[in-house]
Short mmCIF file of C-alpha atoms and ligand atoms in Angstrom, two decimals:
data_model
loop_
_atom_site.label_atom_id
_atom_site.label_comp_id
_atom_site.label_asym_id
_atom_site.label_seq_id
_atom_site.Cartn_x
_atom_site.Cartn_y
_atom_site.Cartn_z
CA MET F 1 -40.32 -43.19 10.77
CA LYS F 2 -38.79 -43.68 14.19
CA ASN F 3 -35.40 -42.04 13.78
CA PRO F 4 -35.19 -40.50 10.30
CA LEU F 5 -31.41 -40.07 10.15
CA TYR F 6 -30.49 -43.46 11.53
CA ASP F 7 -33.23 -45.43 9.81
CA ASN F 8 -32.56 -43.94 6.36
CA LEU F 9 -28.79 -43.75 6.30
CA PHE F 10 -27.73 -46.60 8.55
CA GLY F 11 -30.62 -48.87 9.58
CA VAL F 12 -31.50 -49.74 5.97
CA HIS F 13 -28.12 -51.44 5.68
CA ALA F 14 -28.43 -53.72 8.71
CA GLU F 15 -28.52 -56.80 6.46
CA ASN F 16 -26.37 -55.44 3.69
CA ASP F 17 -23.26 -57.55 3.09
CA ASP F 18 -21.80 -55.16 0.52
CA PRO F 19 -18.54 -53.43 1.35
CA PHE F 20 -18.90 -50.08 3.10
CA LEU F 21 -15.25 -49.29 3.90
CA TYR F 22 -12.11 -50.40 2.10
CA LEU F 23 -9.25 -49.70 4.49
CA ILE F 24 -5.67 -48.84 3.62
CA ASP F 25 -4.37 -52.10 5.13
CA GLY F 26 -6.43 -54.12 2.66
CA LYS F 27 -9.26 -54.97 5.07
CA THR F 28 -12.90 -54.51 4.09
CA ILE F 29 -15.75 -53.65 6.45
CA THR F 30 -19.21 -54.54 5.16
CA TYR F 31 -22.28 -52.52 6.03
CA ARG F 32 -23.53 -55.32 8.26
CA GLN F 33 -20.21 -55.51 10.15
CA PHE F 34 -20.05 -51.74 10.45
CA LEU F 35 -23.53 -51.54 11.96
CA ALA F 36 -22.88 -54.39 14.37
CA ALA F 37 -19.81 -52.52 15.67
CA SER F 38 -21.84 -49.29 15.88
CA GLY F 39 -24.55 -51.09 17.85
CA ARG F 40 -21.96 -52.26 20.37
CA ILE F 41 -20.73 -48.71 20.77
CA ALA F 42 -24.29 -47.40 21.14
CA ASN F 43 -24.82 -49.91 23.99
CA THR F 44 -21.52 -48.80 25.55
CA LEU F 45 -22.47 -45.12 25.40
CA VAL F 46 -25.89 -45.69 26.88
CA GLY F 47 -24.31 -47.98 29.49
CA LYS F 48 -22.25 -45.01 30.62
CA GLY F 49 -25.46 -43.18 31.44
CA LEU F 50 -25.76 -41.02 28.31
CA GLU F 51 -29.31 -40.08 27.43
CA PRO F 52 -30.98 -38.90 24.21
CA GLY F 53 -30.01 -35.29 23.49
CA ASP F 54 -26.66 -35.58 25.31
CA CYS F 55 -23.61 -34.41 23.42
CA VAL F 56 -20.58 -36.60 22.67
CA ALA F 57 -17.40 -34.66 21.81
CA ILE F 58 -14.71 -36.53 19.94
CA GLN F 59 -11.19 -35.36 19.16
CA VAL F 60 -9.37 -38.21 17.44
CA GLU F 61 -7.51 -38.94 14.22
CA LYS F 62 -9.61 -40.25 11.35
CA SER F 63 -10.55 -43.91 11.77
CA PRO F 64 -13.45 -46.24 10.88
CA GLU F 65 -14.32 -46.30 14.59
CA MET F 66 -14.89 -42.57 14.49
CA LEU F 67 -17.60 -43.26 11.92
CA ASN F 68 -18.95 -46.01 14.19
CA ILE F 69 -19.32 -43.40 16.90
CA TYR F 70 -21.20 -41.11 14.51
CA ALA F 71 -23.58 -44.00 13.69
CA ALA F 72 -23.89 -44.95 17.37
CA CYS F 73 -24.78 -41.38 18.29
CA ALA F 74 -27.44 -41.29 15.57
CA GLN F 75 -28.90 -44.59 16.79
CA ALA F 76 -28.90 -43.60 20.46
CA GLY F 77 -30.23 -40.07 19.78
CA LEU F 78 -26.99 -38.44 20.96
CA VAL F 79 -25.50 -35.28 19.49
CA PHE F 80 -22.21 -35.89 17.66
CA LEU F 81 -19.54 -33.21 18.10
CA PRO F 82 -16.33 -33.83 16.12
CA LEU F 83 -13.33 -31.63 16.92
CA ASN F 84 -10.22 -30.96 14.86
CA PRO F 85 -7.33 -33.08 16.25
CA SER F 86 -5.02 -30.09 15.99
CA TYR F 87 -6.95 -28.02 18.53
CA THR F 88 -4.79 -27.22 21.55
CA VAL F 89 -5.75 -27.82 25.15
CA ASP F 90 -6.72 -24.15 25.54
CA GLU F 91 -9.03 -24.38 22.55
CA LEU F 92 -10.55 -27.65 23.77
CA LYS F 93 -11.44 -26.13 27.11
CA TYR F 94 -13.68 -23.68 25.33
CA PHE F 95 -15.43 -26.31 23.20
CA ILE F 96 -16.04 -28.63 26.12
CA LYS F 97 -17.32 -25.89 28.36
CA ASN F 98 -19.46 -24.25 25.70
CA SER F 99 -20.96 -27.45 24.29
CA GLU F 100 -21.79 -28.94 27.70
CA ALA F 101 -20.73 -32.30 26.26
CA ARG F 102 -21.29 -35.24 28.62
CA LEU F 103 -18.44 -37.32 27.21
CA ILE F 104 -15.15 -36.58 25.47
CA ILE F 105 -13.48 -39.29 23.41
CA CYS F 106 -9.82 -38.53 22.78
CA ASP F 107 -6.59 -40.09 21.61
CA GLU F 108 -4.66 -41.89 24.35
CA LYS F 109 -1.75 -39.47 23.87
CA ASN F 110 -3.94 -36.51 24.92
CA LYS F 111 -5.60 -38.31 27.79
CA ASP F 112 -3.68 -36.61 30.61
CA ASP F 113 -4.44 -33.10 29.36
CA LEU F 114 -8.05 -33.97 28.67
CA THR F 115 -8.56 -35.70 31.99
CA THR F 116 -7.75 -32.40 33.69
CA ILE F 117 -10.36 -30.65 31.55
CA ALA F 118 -12.89 -33.46 31.98
CA GLN F 119 -12.54 -33.28 35.76
CA LYS F 120 -12.93 -29.51 35.72
CA PHE F 121 -16.18 -29.70 33.75
CA ASP F 122 -17.31 -32.96 35.28
CA ILE F 123 -17.62 -34.94 32.07
CA LEU F 124 -16.80 -38.52 31.18
CA ILE F 125 -13.71 -39.43 29.21
CA GLU F 126 -12.86 -42.39 26.95
CA THR F 127 -10.07 -43.02 24.47
CA LEU F 128 -9.94 -44.06 20.84
CA ASN F 129 -6.70 -44.36 18.90
CA GLN F 130 -6.15 -44.36 15.16
CA ASP F 131 -5.02 -48.01 15.32
CA SER F 132 -8.51 -49.07 16.50
CA THR F 133 -7.50 -49.47 20.14
CA GLY F 134 -8.74 -47.48 23.13
CA SER F 135 -10.97 -47.74 26.17
CA ILE F 136 -14.20 -47.29 24.22
CA ILE F 137 -13.25 -50.19 21.92
CA GLU F 138 -12.37 -52.42 24.88
CA LYS F 139 -15.73 -51.69 26.52
CA ALA F 140 -17.62 -52.15 23.27
CA LYS F 141 -16.16 -55.66 22.88
CA SER F 142 -18.23 -56.88 25.80
CA SER F 143 -21.39 -54.97 24.79
CA PRO F 144 -24.12 -56.57 22.66
CA GLU F 145 -24.51 -55.61 18.96
CA GLY F 146 -28.26 -55.29 19.05
CA PHE F 147 -29.43 -51.86 20.07
CA GLU F 148 -33.01 -50.59 20.12
CA THR F 149 -32.91 -47.42 17.97
CA VAL F 150 -34.00 -44.38 19.94
CA ALA F 151 -36.92 -42.46 18.45
CA ARG F 152 -36.07 -38.95 17.26
CA SER F 153 -38.05 -36.33 15.41
CA LYS F 154 -36.78 -34.63 12.29
CA ASP F 155 -35.99 -31.39 14.14
CA ASP F 156 -33.96 -33.03 16.90
CA LEU F 157 -30.26 -32.24 16.94
CA ALA F 158 -27.99 -34.77 15.30
CA ALA F 159 -24.70 -32.88 15.40
CA LEU F 160 -23.00 -29.81 16.73
CA LEU F 161 -20.23 -28.52 14.46
CA TYR F 162 -18.17 -25.56 15.54
CA THR F 163 -17.29 -22.83 13.08
CA SER F 164 -14.66 -20.20 13.72
CA GLY F 165 -16.06 -16.88 14.87
CA THR F 166 -15.08 -13.39 13.77
CA THR F 167 -14.75 -12.34 17.37
CA GLY F 168 -12.34 -15.18 17.99
CA LYS F 169 -14.93 -17.42 19.62
CA SER F 170 -16.24 -20.37 17.67
CA LYS F 171 -19.96 -20.88 17.30
CA GLY F 172 -21.63 -24.27 17.54
CA ALA F 173 -23.89 -24.82 14.54
CA MET F 174 -26.90 -26.92 15.57
CA LEU F 175 -27.62 -29.43 12.81
CA THR F 176 -30.82 -31.39 12.87
CA GLN F 177 -31.69 -34.81 11.57
CA THR F 178 -33.44 -33.20 8.60
CA ASN F 179 -30.50 -30.91 7.82
CA LEU F 180 -28.20 -33.88 7.35
CA LEU F 181 -30.61 -36.33 5.81
CA SER F 182 -32.14 -33.98 3.25
CA ASN F 183 -28.71 -32.87 2.03
CA GLY F 184 -27.36 -36.40 1.77
CA ASN F 185 -30.35 -37.43 -0.33
CA VAL F 186 -30.31 -34.37 -2.57
CA LEU F 187 -26.61 -34.72 -3.32
CA MET F 188 -26.93 -38.42 -4.02
CA THR F 189 -29.62 -37.70 -6.61
CA GLU F 190 -27.95 -34.62 -8.12
CA TRP F 191 -24.57 -36.28 -8.47
CA GLN F 192 -26.12 -39.63 -9.44
CA PHE F 193 -24.46 -41.78 -6.79
CA THR F 194 -25.54 -45.42 -6.67
CA ASN F 195 -24.46 -48.55 -4.84
CA ASN F 196 -22.00 -49.19 -7.67
CA ASP F 197 -19.95 -46.17 -6.69
CA VAL F 198 -16.64 -46.31 -4.88
CA LEU F 199 -15.69 -42.94 -3.44
CA LEU F 200 -12.07 -42.08 -2.71
CA HIS F 201 -12.25 -40.54 0.76
CA ALA F 202 -9.14 -38.65 1.85
CA LEU F 203 -10.91 -35.78 3.64
CA PRO F 204 -10.88 -35.32 7.42
CA LEU F 205 -13.91 -36.43 9.42
CA PHE F 206 -14.19 -33.46 11.78
CA HIS F 207 -15.48 -31.17 9.03
CA THR F 208 -18.78 -31.12 7.15
CA HIS F 209 -17.13 -31.99 3.81
CA GLY F 210 -15.62 -35.35 4.78
CA LEU F 211 -18.10 -36.20 7.48
CA PHE F 212 -21.44 -35.30 6.00
CA VAL F 213 -21.06 -34.57 2.29
CA ALA F 214 -18.88 -37.56 1.44
CA THR F 215 -20.09 -40.05 4.04
CA ASN F 216 -23.82 -39.36 4.09
CA VAL F 217 -24.02 -39.36 0.30
CA MET F 218 -22.46 -42.80 0.16
CA LEU F 219 -24.61 -44.10 3.01
CA ALA F 220 -27.67 -42.83 1.17
CA ALA F 221 -26.54 -44.54 -2.05
CA GLY F 222 -25.26 -47.73 -0.43
CA GLY F 223 -21.87 -47.40 -2.16
CA SER F 224 -18.37 -47.91 -0.76
CA LEU F 225 -15.64 -45.63 0.50
CA ILE F 226 -11.93 -46.15 -0.01
CA PHE F 227 -11.15 -44.80 3.41
CA LEU F 228 -7.73 -43.15 3.54
CA PRO F 229 -6.40 -41.73 6.83
CA LYS F 230 -5.39 -38.52 5.05
CA PHE F 231 -4.47 -37.04 1.68
CA ASN F 232 -1.27 -38.72 0.59
CA LEU F 233 -0.34 -38.61 -3.09
CA ASP F 234 1.04 -42.15 -3.21
CA ASP F 235 -2.17 -43.56 -1.70
CA ILE F 236 -4.36 -41.47 -3.96
CA ILE F 237 -2.50 -42.52 -7.11
CA LYS F 238 -2.65 -46.14 -5.98
CA ASN F 239 -6.38 -46.06 -5.26
CA LEU F 240 -7.69 -43.92 -8.11
CA PRO F 241 -7.90 -46.94 -10.45
CA LYS F 242 -10.24 -48.64 -7.94
CA SER F 243 -12.50 -45.60 -7.47
CA SER F 244 -15.40 -44.17 -9.42
CA ALA F 245 -15.54 -40.75 -7.74
CA MET F 246 -13.48 -38.45 -5.57
CA MET F 247 -14.32 -35.45 -3.39
CA GLY F 248 -11.67 -32.97 -2.41
CA VAL F 249 -10.65 -29.46 -1.50
CA PRO F 250 -8.91 -27.50 -4.29
CA THR F 251 -5.50 -28.29 -2.77
CA PHE F 252 -6.05 -31.98 -3.59
CA TYR F 253 -6.45 -31.13 -7.23
CA THR F 254 -3.49 -28.75 -7.47
CA ARG F 255 -1.29 -31.38 -5.82
CA LEU F 256 -2.48 -34.08 -8.19
CA LEU F 257 -1.81 -31.85 -11.18
CA ALA F 258 1.74 -31.31 -10.00
CA ASP F 259 2.45 -35.06 -9.85
CA ASN F 260 3.65 -36.61 -13.10
CA ARG F 261 2.06 -39.97 -12.26
CA PHE F 262 -1.34 -38.29 -12.53
CA ASN F 263 -2.54 -38.60 -16.13
CA ARG F 264 -5.52 -39.26 -18.37
CA LYS F 265 -5.10 -43.01 -18.32
CA LEU F 266 -5.16 -43.21 -14.54
CA VAL F 267 -8.60 -41.57 -14.31
CA LYS F 268 -10.16 -42.61 -17.61
CA HIS F 269 -12.74 -44.79 -15.85
CA MET F 270 -13.68 -42.15 -13.22
CA ARG F 271 -17.23 -40.85 -13.12
CA LEU F 272 -16.89 -37.70 -11.04
CA PHE F 273 -14.50 -35.30 -9.31
CA VAL F 274 -16.10 -32.86 -6.84
CA SER F 275 -14.42 -29.81 -5.32
CA GLY F 276 -15.47 -27.50 -2.51
CA SER F 277 -14.74 -25.83 0.84
CA ALA F 278 -12.66 -23.13 -0.87
CA PRO F 279 -12.60 -21.52 -4.30
CA LEU F 280 -11.25 -23.69 -7.09
CA LEU F 281 -9.18 -21.48 -9.35
CA SER F 282 -10.44 -21.38 -12.94
CA GLU F 283 -6.86 -22.16 -13.93
CA THR F 284 -6.99 -25.44 -11.99
CA HIS F 285 -10.34 -26.35 -13.52
CA ILE F 286 -9.03 -25.75 -17.02
CA GLN F 287 -5.69 -27.45 -16.47
CA PHE F 288 -7.46 -30.48 -14.98
CA GLU F 289 -9.72 -30.82 -17.98
CA LYS F 290 -6.79 -30.47 -20.38
CA LEU F 291 -4.88 -33.22 -18.64
CA THR F 292 -7.67 -35.66 -17.83
CA GLY F 293 -10.68 -34.80 -19.95
CA HIS F 294 -12.75 -34.44 -16.73
CA ARG F 295 -14.42 -31.23 -15.68
CA ILE F 296 -14.31 -30.90 -11.89
CA LEU F 297 -17.77 -30.32 -10.43
CA GLU F 298 -17.57 -27.40 -8.00
CA ARG F 299 -20.14 -26.97 -5.26
CA TYR F 300 -20.63 -24.49 -2.42
CA GLY F 301 -21.64 -25.03 1.16
CA MET F 302 -20.72 -24.37 4.73
CA THR F 303 -20.89 -25.84 8.21
CA GLU F 304 -24.16 -24.08 9.02
CA THR F 305 -25.98 -25.02 5.84
CA ASN F 306 -24.50 -28.22 4.46
CA MET F 307 -24.41 -27.84 0.67
CA ASN F 308 -26.29 -25.00 -1.03
CA THR F 309 -25.32 -24.99 -4.67
CA SER F 310 -23.71 -27.22 -7.24
CA ASN F 311 -22.60 -27.14 -10.81
CA PRO F 312 -24.74 -29.52 -12.86
CA TYR F 313 -23.91 -33.20 -13.19
CA LYS F 314 -25.30 -33.07 -16.70
CA GLY F 315 -24.84 -29.69 -18.36
CA GLU F 316 -22.08 -27.16 -18.30
CA ARG F 317 -19.82 -27.15 -15.25
CA ARG F 318 -18.60 -23.60 -15.42
CA ALA F 319 -15.14 -22.80 -14.09
CA GLY F 320 -15.03 -20.09 -11.43
CA THR F 321 -18.69 -20.60 -10.49
CA VAL F 322 -20.46 -22.76 -7.92
CA GLY F 323 -23.39 -23.56 -10.18
CA PHE F 324 -27.06 -23.38 -9.22
CA PRO F 325 -29.04 -23.73 -5.97
CA LEU F 326 -29.69 -27.38 -5.12
CA PRO F 327 -33.30 -28.59 -5.27
CA GLY F 328 -35.15 -27.32 -2.20
CA VAL F 329 -32.66 -24.48 -1.59
CA ASP F 330 -33.77 -20.87 -2.06
CA LEU F 331 -30.82 -18.58 -2.68
CA LYS F 332 -30.83 -14.82 -3.10
CA ILE F 333 -28.31 -12.02 -3.27
CA THR F 334 -29.18 -9.10 -1.04
CA SER F 335 -27.81 -5.67 -0.31
CA PRO F 336 -25.82 -5.68 2.95
CA GLU F 337 -27.32 -2.26 3.71
CA THR F 338 -31.02 -2.86 3.07
CA GLY F 339 -31.30 -6.65 3.11
CA LYS F 340 -33.35 -6.37 -0.12
CA GLU F 341 -32.77 -8.62 -3.09
CA ILE F 342 -30.57 -7.05 -5.76
CA SER F 343 -30.34 -7.46 -9.52
CA VAL F 344 -28.62 -10.06 -11.64
CA ASP F 345 -24.85 -9.60 -11.86
CA GLU F 346 -24.73 -7.27 -8.85
CA ILE F 347 -22.55 -8.28 -5.93
CA GLY F 348 -24.19 -8.63 -2.55
CA GLN F 349 -24.51 -10.98 0.40
CA ILE F 350 -25.54 -14.56 -0.26
CA GLU F 351 -28.60 -15.69 1.70
CA VAL F 352 -29.96 -19.23 1.69
CA ARG F 353 -33.03 -21.04 2.97
CA GLY F 354 -33.99 -24.70 2.88
CA PRO F 355 -34.14 -27.98 4.80
CA ASN F 356 -30.33 -27.96 4.79
CA VAL F 357 -30.06 -24.76 6.85
CA PHE F 358 -29.16 -25.20 10.52
CA LYS F 359 -31.35 -24.47 13.50
CA GLY F 360 -29.15 -21.74 14.98
CA TYR F 361 -26.03 -21.27 17.04
CA TRP F 362 -25.80 -23.25 20.25
CA LYS F 363 -26.38 -20.98 23.27
CA MET F 364 -25.91 -17.86 21.12
CA PRO F 365 -29.42 -16.51 20.54
CA GLU F 366 -28.14 -13.04 19.64
CA LYS F 367 -25.82 -14.34 16.94
CA THR F 368 -28.58 -16.61 15.65
CA LYS F 369 -30.95 -13.68 15.46
CA ALA F 370 -28.40 -11.56 13.63
CA GLU F 371 -27.70 -14.15 10.94
CA LEU F 372 -30.83 -16.26 10.64
CA ARG F 373 -33.81 -14.19 9.55
CA GLU F 374 -37.31 -14.90 10.80
CA ASN F 375 -38.34 -15.91 7.28
CA GLY F 376 -35.74 -18.70 7.38
CA PHE F 377 -33.04 -17.08 5.24
CA PHE F 378 -29.51 -17.42 6.60
CA ILE F 379 -27.03 -14.63 5.87
CA THR F 380 -24.03 -16.71 4.89
CA GLY F 381 -21.37 -14.02 5.24
CA ASP F 382 -20.22 -14.75 1.71
CA LEU F 383 -20.40 -12.16 -1.00
CA GLY F 384 -21.47 -13.19 -4.47
CA LYS F 385 -23.56 -12.64 -7.54
CA ILE F 386 -25.82 -14.53 -9.93
CA ASP F 387 -24.93 -14.11 -13.59
CA ASN F 388 -27.31 -13.86 -16.53
CA ASP F 389 -27.29 -17.64 -16.99
CA GLY F 390 -28.16 -18.24 -13.34
CA TYR F 391 -24.69 -19.44 -12.27
CA ILE F 392 -23.63 -18.31 -8.82
CA HIS F 393 -20.23 -16.72 -8.31
CA ILE F 394 -18.59 -16.27 -4.92
CA VAL F 395 -16.54 -13.12 -5.01
CA GLY F 396 -15.29 -12.69 -1.50
CA ARG F 397 -15.77 -13.41 2.10
CA ASP F 398 -17.56 -10.85 4.05
CA LYS F 399 -15.91 -11.78 7.28
CA ASP F 400 -12.33 -11.76 5.96
CA LEU F 401 -12.15 -15.45 6.39
CA ILE F 402 -8.90 -17.07 5.25
CA ILE F 403 -9.19 -20.57 3.80
CA SER F 404 -5.94 -22.48 3.91
CA GLY F 405 -5.96 -26.00 2.47
CA GLY F 406 -9.73 -26.07 2.92
CA PHE F 407 -9.64 -25.01 6.57
CA ASN F 408 -11.07 -21.76 7.82
CA ILE F 409 -8.98 -19.25 9.67
CA TYR F 410 -10.55 -16.11 11.03
CA PRO F 411 -7.99 -13.27 11.16
CA LYS F 412 -9.64 -11.78 14.19
CA GLU F 413 -8.80 -14.75 16.36
CA LEU F 414 -5.09 -14.44 15.53
CA GLU F 415 -5.16 -10.65 15.82
CA VAL F 416 -6.61 -10.79 19.31
CA PHE F 417 -3.88 -13.23 20.28
CA LEU F 418 -1.06 -11.21 18.70
CA ASP F 419 -2.22 -7.94 20.22
CA LYS F 420 -1.74 -9.47 23.65
CA GLN F 421 1.92 -10.32 23.00
CA LEU F 422 4.62 -8.33 24.71
CA GLY F 423 5.77 -5.38 22.60
CA VAL F 424 2.88 -5.60 20.11
CA LEU F 425 0.71 -2.54 19.70
CA GLU F 426 -1.64 -3.89 17.07
CA SER F 427 -1.81 -6.38 14.26
CA ALA F 428 -3.56 -7.31 11.06
CA VAL F 429 -3.80 -10.84 9.73
CA ILE F 430 -4.47 -11.36 6.06
CA GLY F 431 -4.61 -14.29 3.69
CA VAL F 432 -2.14 -14.32 0.82
CA PRO F 433 -2.13 -16.71 -2.14
CA HIS F 434 -0.23 -19.92 -1.50
CA GLY F 435 0.85 -22.32 -4.25
CA ASP F 436 -0.19 -25.37 -2.25
CA PHE F 437 -2.84 -24.33 0.28
CA GLY F 438 -4.70 -21.79 -1.84
CA GLU F 439 -4.17 -19.22 0.87
CA THR F 440 -2.04 -18.86 3.95
CA PRO F 441 -2.26 -16.37 6.83
CA ILE F 442 0.46 -13.82 7.42
CA ALA F 443 0.57 -11.42 10.36
CA ILE F 444 1.57 -7.79 10.17
CA ILE F 445 2.40 -6.34 13.55
CA VAL F 446 3.11 -2.84 14.80
CA PRO F 447 5.51 -2.59 17.78
CA SER F 448 4.50 -0.64 20.88
CA SER F 449 6.42 2.58 21.09
CA GLY F 450 10.09 2.03 21.89
CA LEU F 451 9.77 -1.77 22.05
CA GLN F 452 11.03 -4.49 19.74
CA PRO F 453 8.72 -7.53 19.88
CA ASP F 454 10.54 -10.85 20.16
CA LEU F 455 9.28 -12.70 17.05
CA TYR F 456 10.80 -16.00 18.16
CA LYS F 457 8.90 -15.81 21.46
CA ILE F 458 5.67 -14.85 19.71
CA GLU F 459 5.96 -17.82 17.35
CA LYS F 460 6.57 -20.08 20.32
CA ASN F 461 3.45 -18.76 22.06
CA ILE F 462 1.40 -19.28 18.91
CA LYS F 463 2.60 -22.89 18.67
CA LYS F 464 1.53 -23.51 22.24
CA SER F 465 -1.95 -22.07 22.05
CA ILE F 466 -3.16 -22.20 18.48
CA ALA F 467 -3.85 -25.09 16.12
CA ARG F 468 -1.09 -25.59 13.59
CA TYR F 469 -3.14 -24.95 10.46
CA LYS F 470 -3.83 -21.42 11.71
CA HIS F 471 -0.19 -20.44 12.29
CA PRO F 472 0.86 -17.39 10.28
CA SER F 473 3.39 -18.37 7.61
CA LYS F 474 5.20 -15.12 8.24
CA ILE F 475 5.19 -12.29 10.77
CA ILE F 476 6.15 -8.91 9.39
CA THR F 477 6.87 -5.82 11.50
CA VAL F 478 5.77 -2.42 10.17
CA SER F 479 5.68 1.03 11.79
CA GLU F 480 1.95 1.56 11.09
CA LEU F 481 -1.03 -0.10 9.41
CA PRO F 482 -2.68 1.59 6.42
CA ARG F 483 -6.07 3.00 7.41
CA ASN F 484 -8.91 4.67 5.56
CA ALA F 485 -10.62 7.90 6.57
CA MET F 486 -12.96 6.02 8.87
CA GLY F 487 -10.04 4.49 10.72
CA LYS F 488 -10.53 1.00 9.26
CA VAL F 489 -7.40 -0.98 8.42
CA GLN F 490 -7.18 -1.32 4.63
CA LYS F 491 -6.45 -4.99 4.37
CA ASN F 492 -6.77 -4.87 0.60
CA LEU F 493 -3.63 -2.69 0.46
CA LEU F 494 -1.79 -5.15 2.67
CA ARG F 495 -2.88 -8.04 0.48
CA ASN F 496 -1.67 -6.25 -2.64
CA LYS F 497 1.67 -5.58 -1.02
CA TYR F 498 2.35 -9.08 0.26
CA ASN F 499 0.49 -11.33 -2.15
CA PHE F 500 3.70 -12.43 -3.90
CA LEU F 501 5.18 -14.04 -0.79
CA PHE F 502 4.02 -17.64 -1.15
CA LYS F 503 3.03 -17.87 -4.79
CA LYS F 504 4.85 -20.66 -6.58
P1 LIG B 1 -16.95 -24.27 6.24
O1 LIG B 1 -17.95 -23.80 7.20
O2 LIG B 1 -15.65 -24.63 6.86
O3 LIG B 1 -17.45 -25.33 5.36
O4 LIG B 1 -16.58 -23.03 5.30
C1 LIG B 1 -17.57 -22.42 4.57
C2 LIG B 1 -17.03 -21.34 3.71
O5 LIG B 1 -16.13 -21.87 2.73
C3 LIG B 1 -18.11 -20.69 2.91
O6 LIG B 1 -18.82 -19.75 3.66
C4 LIG B 1 -17.33 -20.11 1.76
O7 LIG B 1 -16.75 -18.87 2.14
C5 LIG B 1 -16.25 -21.11 1.54
N1 LIG B 1 -16.53 -22.01 0.43
C6 LIG B 1 -17.06 -23.25 0.46
N2 LIG B 1 -17.15 -23.76 -0.78
C7 LIG B 1 -16.67 -22.81 -1.62
C8 LIG B 1 -16.49 -22.73 -3.04
N3 LIG B 1 -16.80 -23.72 -3.84
N4 LIG B 1 -15.98 -21.58 -3.53
C9 LIG B 1 -15.65 -20.55 -2.73
N5 LIG B 1 -15.78 -20.57 -1.40
C10 LIG B 1 -16.29 -21.70 -0.84
#
């Protein structure tokens, strides 16, 4: 096989006239049309001097062309690096510098800011807008469709996806051709996707869930995507009758349950609802089944590993659990102190190994060494247990990660920022339950002696420098933080105190 990822997921469809994307404006893009457009983009990218192994960063709103660029990168042997559109200029500087990307593709509206960064780091810049316009599209129009697929080996990098880091710096997870391809194939088989399926796709494309789980599975199966720009209840309700499956974060499901148009009749024909990226409350699982008769299938994965576990397609989908390891995935629970495997029902760190597990962190050999053992097991940073029936439960996040609406927020990043604000001595950021987002961050700050921090100014600074989804929903001033005997801040006490704030 010349280029395993491209040949298996994309190339096989070169002569396929079945629909690949159903767009919100009523248009349909067939596989053949999609690949012709991708080929033109691949020619454009190579025409700009990009070579196999070069990285293409892209910060745009979700669009079919963004998927074309993913396909073009796979075909030309380039490394695809999607970035959250809500990242600020300050955040982008870091990603561009750290990734050593050769090209950034951005929305026209951010072009001025990004041109400054591109000049600083000497990289190329092109634009792509959500309405399918932009400089890359213009150039692609005059490029040929036919593109000679570049040979790649299974361990070559296909994508670089940044995760948030506990120290405030994101880490680039190096994902190989095999990582992506093996997971796409396993999930297709486990969840029984075929070319008859129509998947309702309302997830973003800069994250592993919408980009790889949803898209690669459907490419592997040859099915179609109803491709929505974002999660919008009206569009979801309108398109559910035309879909056979849906993938979402728990927030999607809680929002659907709260809408009185969502009922058993609307989803009677559906084959599958999948949830992941954050814990699905047992309550939601149960309520969903009561209303619709469907049991949501919950799975567990992460940027570095793709998907690791899944509840069974056939068999009991157990609420509050993430099911069993996927075929090919070894999973064990180990003691954080000794690293040794511990007994059934005991809580420890979740470690995984398999073809889905990434190659390491880009340019961070120390971090790679600390988290990826020599025997191939990756220490996920999640805490969990395996029960007597073999179901895996995730009980907490080792790194104090906050997951809001499916997006990760590392408290440390916000704390470092807050501590630098005028009049702030120290801070603690915690996640509290939120009726809509699952969790939301709040910040607890301690003023420097004799000073009164200006909360309005701090909020303004946050808005300027930090992506919106990470903004604390509330900033609370206290005289001191609770600490244990070892001097550690007792975040559990803070959570208990403030957990009522955003519950519905
Ligand atoms: P990300 O890298 O953004 O995909 O986030 C990965 C993290 O999300 C994991 O390490 C888990 O902490 C969390 N996560 C993903 N799926 C689930 C799930 N089904 N239940 C609980 N936590 C989950």
